PDB file of C-alpha atoms in Angstrom:
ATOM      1  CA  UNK A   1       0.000   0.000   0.000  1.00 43.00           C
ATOM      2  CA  UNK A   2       1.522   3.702  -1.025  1.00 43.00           C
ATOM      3  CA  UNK A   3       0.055   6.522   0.764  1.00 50.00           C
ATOM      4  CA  UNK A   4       0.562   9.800  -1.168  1.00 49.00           C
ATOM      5  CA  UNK A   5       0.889  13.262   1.380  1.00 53.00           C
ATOM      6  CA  UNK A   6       0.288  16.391  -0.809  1.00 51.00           C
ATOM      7  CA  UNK A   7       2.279  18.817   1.083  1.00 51.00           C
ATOM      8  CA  UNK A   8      -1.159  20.696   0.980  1.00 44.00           C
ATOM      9  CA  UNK A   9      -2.541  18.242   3.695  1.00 64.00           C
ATOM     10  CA  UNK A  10      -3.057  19.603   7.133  1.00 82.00           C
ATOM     11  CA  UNK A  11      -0.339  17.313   8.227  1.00 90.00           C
ATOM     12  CA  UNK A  12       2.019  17.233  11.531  1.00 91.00           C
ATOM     13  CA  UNK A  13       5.443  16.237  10.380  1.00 92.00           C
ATOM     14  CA  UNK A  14       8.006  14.757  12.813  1.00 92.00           C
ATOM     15  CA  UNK A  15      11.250  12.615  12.882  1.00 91.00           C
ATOM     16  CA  UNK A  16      10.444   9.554  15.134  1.00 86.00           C
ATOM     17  CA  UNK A  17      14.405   9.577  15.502  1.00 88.00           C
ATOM     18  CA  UNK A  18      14.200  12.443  17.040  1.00 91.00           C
ATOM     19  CA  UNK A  19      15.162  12.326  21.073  1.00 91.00           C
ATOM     20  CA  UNK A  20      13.584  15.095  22.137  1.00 92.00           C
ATOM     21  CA  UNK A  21      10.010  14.498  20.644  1.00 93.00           C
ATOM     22  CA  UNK A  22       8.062  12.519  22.846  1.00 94.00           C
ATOM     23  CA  UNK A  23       6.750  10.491  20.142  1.00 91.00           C
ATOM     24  CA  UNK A  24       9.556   9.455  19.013  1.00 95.00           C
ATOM     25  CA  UNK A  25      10.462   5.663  19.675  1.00 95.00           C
ATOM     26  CA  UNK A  26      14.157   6.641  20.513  1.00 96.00           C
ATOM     27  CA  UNK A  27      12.725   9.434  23.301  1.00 96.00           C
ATOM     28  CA  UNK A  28      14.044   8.137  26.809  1.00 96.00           C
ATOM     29  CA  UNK A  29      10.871   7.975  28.323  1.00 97.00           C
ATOM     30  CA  UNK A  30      10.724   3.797  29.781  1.00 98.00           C
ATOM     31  CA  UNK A  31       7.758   1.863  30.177  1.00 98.00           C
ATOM     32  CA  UNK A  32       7.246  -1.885  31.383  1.00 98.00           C
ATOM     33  CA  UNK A  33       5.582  -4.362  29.395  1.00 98.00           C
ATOM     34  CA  UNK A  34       5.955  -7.960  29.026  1.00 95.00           C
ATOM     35  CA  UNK A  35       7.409  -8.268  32.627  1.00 96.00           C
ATOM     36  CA  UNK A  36      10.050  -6.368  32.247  1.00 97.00           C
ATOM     37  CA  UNK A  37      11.437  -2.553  32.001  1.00 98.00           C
ATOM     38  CA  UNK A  38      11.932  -1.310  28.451  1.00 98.00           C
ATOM     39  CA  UNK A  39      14.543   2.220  28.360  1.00 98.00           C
ATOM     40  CA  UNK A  40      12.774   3.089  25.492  1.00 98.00           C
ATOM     41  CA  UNK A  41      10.448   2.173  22.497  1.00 98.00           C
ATOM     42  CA  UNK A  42      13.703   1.105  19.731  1.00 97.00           C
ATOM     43  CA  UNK A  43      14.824  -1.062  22.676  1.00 98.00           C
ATOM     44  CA  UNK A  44      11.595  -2.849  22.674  1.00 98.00           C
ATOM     45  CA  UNK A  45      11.000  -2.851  19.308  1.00 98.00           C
ATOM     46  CA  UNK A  46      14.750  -4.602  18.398  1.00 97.00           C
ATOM     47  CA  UNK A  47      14.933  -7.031  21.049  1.00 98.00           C
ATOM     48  CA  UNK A  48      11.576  -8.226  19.812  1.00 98.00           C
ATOM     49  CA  UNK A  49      12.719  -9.519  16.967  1.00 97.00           C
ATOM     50  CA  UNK A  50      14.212 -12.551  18.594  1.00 96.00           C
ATOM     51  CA  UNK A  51      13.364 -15.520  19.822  1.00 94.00           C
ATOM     52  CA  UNK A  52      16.352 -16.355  22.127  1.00 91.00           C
ATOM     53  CA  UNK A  53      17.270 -14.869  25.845  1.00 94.00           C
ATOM     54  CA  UNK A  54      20.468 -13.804  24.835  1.00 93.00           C
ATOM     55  CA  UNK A  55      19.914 -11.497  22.057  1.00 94.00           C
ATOM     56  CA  UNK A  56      17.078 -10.103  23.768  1.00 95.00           C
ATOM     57  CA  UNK A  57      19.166  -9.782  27.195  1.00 96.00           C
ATOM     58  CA  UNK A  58      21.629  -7.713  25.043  1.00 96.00           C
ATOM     59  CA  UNK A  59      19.435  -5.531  22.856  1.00 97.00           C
ATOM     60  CA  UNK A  60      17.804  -4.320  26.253  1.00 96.00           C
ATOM     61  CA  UNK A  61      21.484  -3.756  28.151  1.00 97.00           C
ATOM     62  CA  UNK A  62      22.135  -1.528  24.892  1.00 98.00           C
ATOM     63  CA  UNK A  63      22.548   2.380  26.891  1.00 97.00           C
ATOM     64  CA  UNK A  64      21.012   4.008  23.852  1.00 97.00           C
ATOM     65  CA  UNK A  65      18.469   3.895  21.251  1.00 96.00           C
ATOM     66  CA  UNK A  66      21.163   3.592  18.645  1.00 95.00           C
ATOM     67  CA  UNK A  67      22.725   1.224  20.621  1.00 96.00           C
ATOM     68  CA  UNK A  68      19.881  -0.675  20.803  1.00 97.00           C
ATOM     69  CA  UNK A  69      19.294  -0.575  17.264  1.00 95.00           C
ATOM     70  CA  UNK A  70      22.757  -1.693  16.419  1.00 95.00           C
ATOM     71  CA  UNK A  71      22.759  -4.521  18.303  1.00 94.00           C
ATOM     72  CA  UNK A  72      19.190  -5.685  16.842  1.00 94.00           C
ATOM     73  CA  UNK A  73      20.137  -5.004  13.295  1.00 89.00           C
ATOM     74  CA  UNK A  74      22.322  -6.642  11.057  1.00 77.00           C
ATOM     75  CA  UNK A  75      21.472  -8.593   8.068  1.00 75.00           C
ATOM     76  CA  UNK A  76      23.301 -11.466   9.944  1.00 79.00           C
ATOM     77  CA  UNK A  77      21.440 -11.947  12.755  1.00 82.00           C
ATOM     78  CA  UNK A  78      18.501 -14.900  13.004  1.00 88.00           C
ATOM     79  CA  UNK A  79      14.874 -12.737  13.208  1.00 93.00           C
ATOM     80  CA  UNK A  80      12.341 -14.591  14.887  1.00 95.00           C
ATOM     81  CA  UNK A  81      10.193 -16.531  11.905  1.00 96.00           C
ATOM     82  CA  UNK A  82       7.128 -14.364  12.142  1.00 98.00           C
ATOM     83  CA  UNK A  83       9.058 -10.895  12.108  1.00 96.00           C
ATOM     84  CA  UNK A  84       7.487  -9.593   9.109  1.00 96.00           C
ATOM     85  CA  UNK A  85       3.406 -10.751  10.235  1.00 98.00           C
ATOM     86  CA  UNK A  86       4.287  -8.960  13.803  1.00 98.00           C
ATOM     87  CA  UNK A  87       7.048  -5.832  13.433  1.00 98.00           C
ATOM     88  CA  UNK A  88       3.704  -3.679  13.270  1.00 98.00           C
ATOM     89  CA  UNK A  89       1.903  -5.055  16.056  1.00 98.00           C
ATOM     90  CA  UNK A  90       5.319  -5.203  18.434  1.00 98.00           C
ATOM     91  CA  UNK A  91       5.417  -0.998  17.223  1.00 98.00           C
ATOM     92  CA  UNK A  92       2.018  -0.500  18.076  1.00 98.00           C
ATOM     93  CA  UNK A  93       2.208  -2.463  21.628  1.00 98.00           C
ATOM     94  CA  UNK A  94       5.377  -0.415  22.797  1.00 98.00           C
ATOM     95  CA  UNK A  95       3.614   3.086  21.356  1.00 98.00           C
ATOM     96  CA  UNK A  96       0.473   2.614  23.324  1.00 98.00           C
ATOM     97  CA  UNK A  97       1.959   1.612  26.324  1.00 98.00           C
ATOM     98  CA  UNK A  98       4.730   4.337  26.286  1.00 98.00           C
ATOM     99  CA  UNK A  99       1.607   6.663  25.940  1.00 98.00           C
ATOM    100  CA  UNK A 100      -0.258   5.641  28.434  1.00 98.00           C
ATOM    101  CA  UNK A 101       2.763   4.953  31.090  1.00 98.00           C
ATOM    102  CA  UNK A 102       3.521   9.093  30.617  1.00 98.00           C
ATOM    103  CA  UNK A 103       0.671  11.096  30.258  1.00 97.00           C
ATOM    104  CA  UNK A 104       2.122  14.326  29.380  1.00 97.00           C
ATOM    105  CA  UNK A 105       3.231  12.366  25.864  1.00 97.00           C
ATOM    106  CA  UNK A 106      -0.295  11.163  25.486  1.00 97.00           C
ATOM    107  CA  UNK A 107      -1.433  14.664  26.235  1.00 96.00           C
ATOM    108  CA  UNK A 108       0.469  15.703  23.495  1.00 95.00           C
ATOM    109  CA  UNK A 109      -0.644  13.430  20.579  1.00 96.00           C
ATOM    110  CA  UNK A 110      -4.330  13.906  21.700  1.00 97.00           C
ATOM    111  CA  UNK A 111      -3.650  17.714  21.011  1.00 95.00           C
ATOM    112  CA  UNK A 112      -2.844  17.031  17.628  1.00 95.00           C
ATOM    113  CA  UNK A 113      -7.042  16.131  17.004  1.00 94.00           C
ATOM    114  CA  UNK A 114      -7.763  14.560  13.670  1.00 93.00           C
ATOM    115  CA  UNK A 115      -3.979  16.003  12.082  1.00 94.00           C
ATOM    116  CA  UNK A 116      -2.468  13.586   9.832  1.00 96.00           C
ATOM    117  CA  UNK A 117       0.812  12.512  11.656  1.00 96.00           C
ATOM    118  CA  UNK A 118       3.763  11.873   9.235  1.00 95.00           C
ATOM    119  CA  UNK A 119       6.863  10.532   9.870  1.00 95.00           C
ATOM    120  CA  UNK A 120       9.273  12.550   7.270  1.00 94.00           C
ATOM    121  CA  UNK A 121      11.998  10.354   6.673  1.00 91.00           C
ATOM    122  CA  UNK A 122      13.900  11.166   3.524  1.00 90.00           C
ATOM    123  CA  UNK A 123      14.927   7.932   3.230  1.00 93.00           C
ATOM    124  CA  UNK A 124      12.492   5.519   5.032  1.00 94.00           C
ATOM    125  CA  UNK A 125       9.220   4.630   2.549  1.00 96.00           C
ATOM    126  CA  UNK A 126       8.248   1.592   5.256  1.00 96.00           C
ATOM    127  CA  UNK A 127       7.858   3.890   8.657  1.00 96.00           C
ATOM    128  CA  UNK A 128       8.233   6.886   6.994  1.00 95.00           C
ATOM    129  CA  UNK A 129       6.857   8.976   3.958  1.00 95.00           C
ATOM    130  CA  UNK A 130      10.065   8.529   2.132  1.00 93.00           C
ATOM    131  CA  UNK A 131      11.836  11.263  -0.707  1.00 93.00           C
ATOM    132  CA  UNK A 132       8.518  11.361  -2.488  1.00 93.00           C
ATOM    133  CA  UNK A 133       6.357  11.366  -0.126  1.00 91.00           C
ATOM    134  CA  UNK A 134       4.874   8.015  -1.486  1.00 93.00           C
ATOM    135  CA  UNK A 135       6.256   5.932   1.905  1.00 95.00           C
ATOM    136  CA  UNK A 136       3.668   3.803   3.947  1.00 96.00           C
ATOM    137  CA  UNK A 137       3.992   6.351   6.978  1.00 97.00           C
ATOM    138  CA  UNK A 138       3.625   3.049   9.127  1.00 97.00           C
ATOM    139  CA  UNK A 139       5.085   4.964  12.171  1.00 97.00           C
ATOM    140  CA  UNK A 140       2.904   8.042  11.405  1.00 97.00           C
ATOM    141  CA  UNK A 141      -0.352   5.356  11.035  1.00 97.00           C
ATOM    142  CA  UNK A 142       0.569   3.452  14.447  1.00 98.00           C
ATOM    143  CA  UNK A 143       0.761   6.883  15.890  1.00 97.00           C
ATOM    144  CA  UNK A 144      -2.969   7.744  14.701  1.00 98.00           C
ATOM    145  CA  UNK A 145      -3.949   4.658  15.652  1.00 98.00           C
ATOM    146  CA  UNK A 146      -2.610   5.069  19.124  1.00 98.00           C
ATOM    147  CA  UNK A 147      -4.794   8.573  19.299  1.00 98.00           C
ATOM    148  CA  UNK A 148      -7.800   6.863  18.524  1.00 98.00           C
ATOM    149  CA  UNK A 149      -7.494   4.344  21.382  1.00 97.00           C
ATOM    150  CA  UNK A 150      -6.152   7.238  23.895  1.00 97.00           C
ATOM    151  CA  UNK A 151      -9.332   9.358  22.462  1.00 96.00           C
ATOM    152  CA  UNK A 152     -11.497   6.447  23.006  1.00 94.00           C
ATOM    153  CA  UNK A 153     -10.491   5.623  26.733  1.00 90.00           C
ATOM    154  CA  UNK A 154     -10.432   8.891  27.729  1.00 85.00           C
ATOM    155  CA  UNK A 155     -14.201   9.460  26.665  1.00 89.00           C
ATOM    156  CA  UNK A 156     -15.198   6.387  28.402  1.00 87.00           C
ATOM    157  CA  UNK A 157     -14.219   7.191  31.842  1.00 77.00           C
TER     158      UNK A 157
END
């Protein structure tokens, strides 16, 4: 599926690389799910892709994001069978729990209404929009997604 953003849109474009946006999956702002204490959302999301202790064990010791995703990536490394039926629901898991483990985030992405959210990666046409704008926006979709659920609980209490 190619989603096309006219750069007429009414959209919100961020950089979910970006440390200091909330959203962002690299954002130090920890959550627990699973049992156990995730630094941040790119931890989660990389160690994930395993099945094994270890490689999971050393994604999660990673002190950074980047570390994190260095340690997870690598064409070389043995990715859990079902990687590709799951990478969106593992995103979406570790979003919505980040969100509603700090408030002041969720806060945030509720203010945003009905705004498209895009993730503007130059480069990335899977999470992001991509050069052309022609990307999936998968990031920017999970993140609307997310909204709708926050929306959605908060209107029925």
């Amino acid at each position: 599926m190619s989603l096309f953003i006219s750069a007429k849109e009414d959209a919100h474009y961020f950089s979910m690389d970006d440390v200091a946006n909330g959203w962002s999956r690299v954002s130090e702002h920890g959550f627990e799910l699973d049992g156990e204490y995730w630094p941040t959302v790119e931890h989660y999301y990389q160690a994930m892709k395993f099945d094994n202790a270890s490689d999971k064990d050393a994604v999660k010791a990673a002190k950074t994001a980047r570390q994190a995703r260095k340690v997870g990536g690598g064409w070389f490394k043995k990715k859990r069978p079902d990687w590709k039926q799951v990478e969106l629901t593992v995103m979406t898991r570790a979003v919505y729990i980040k969100m509603r483990t700090h408030p002041e985030i969720a806060s945030l992405l509720l203010a945003t209404q009905e705004q498209m959210l895009v993730e503007d990666s130059q480069f990335d046409y899977f999470w992001g929009c991509g050069r052309d704008k022609r990307g999936t926006n998968h990031y920017g979709q999970i993140l609307m997604n997310v909204r709708d659920k926050l929306r959605l609980l908060k209107s029925e209490s």
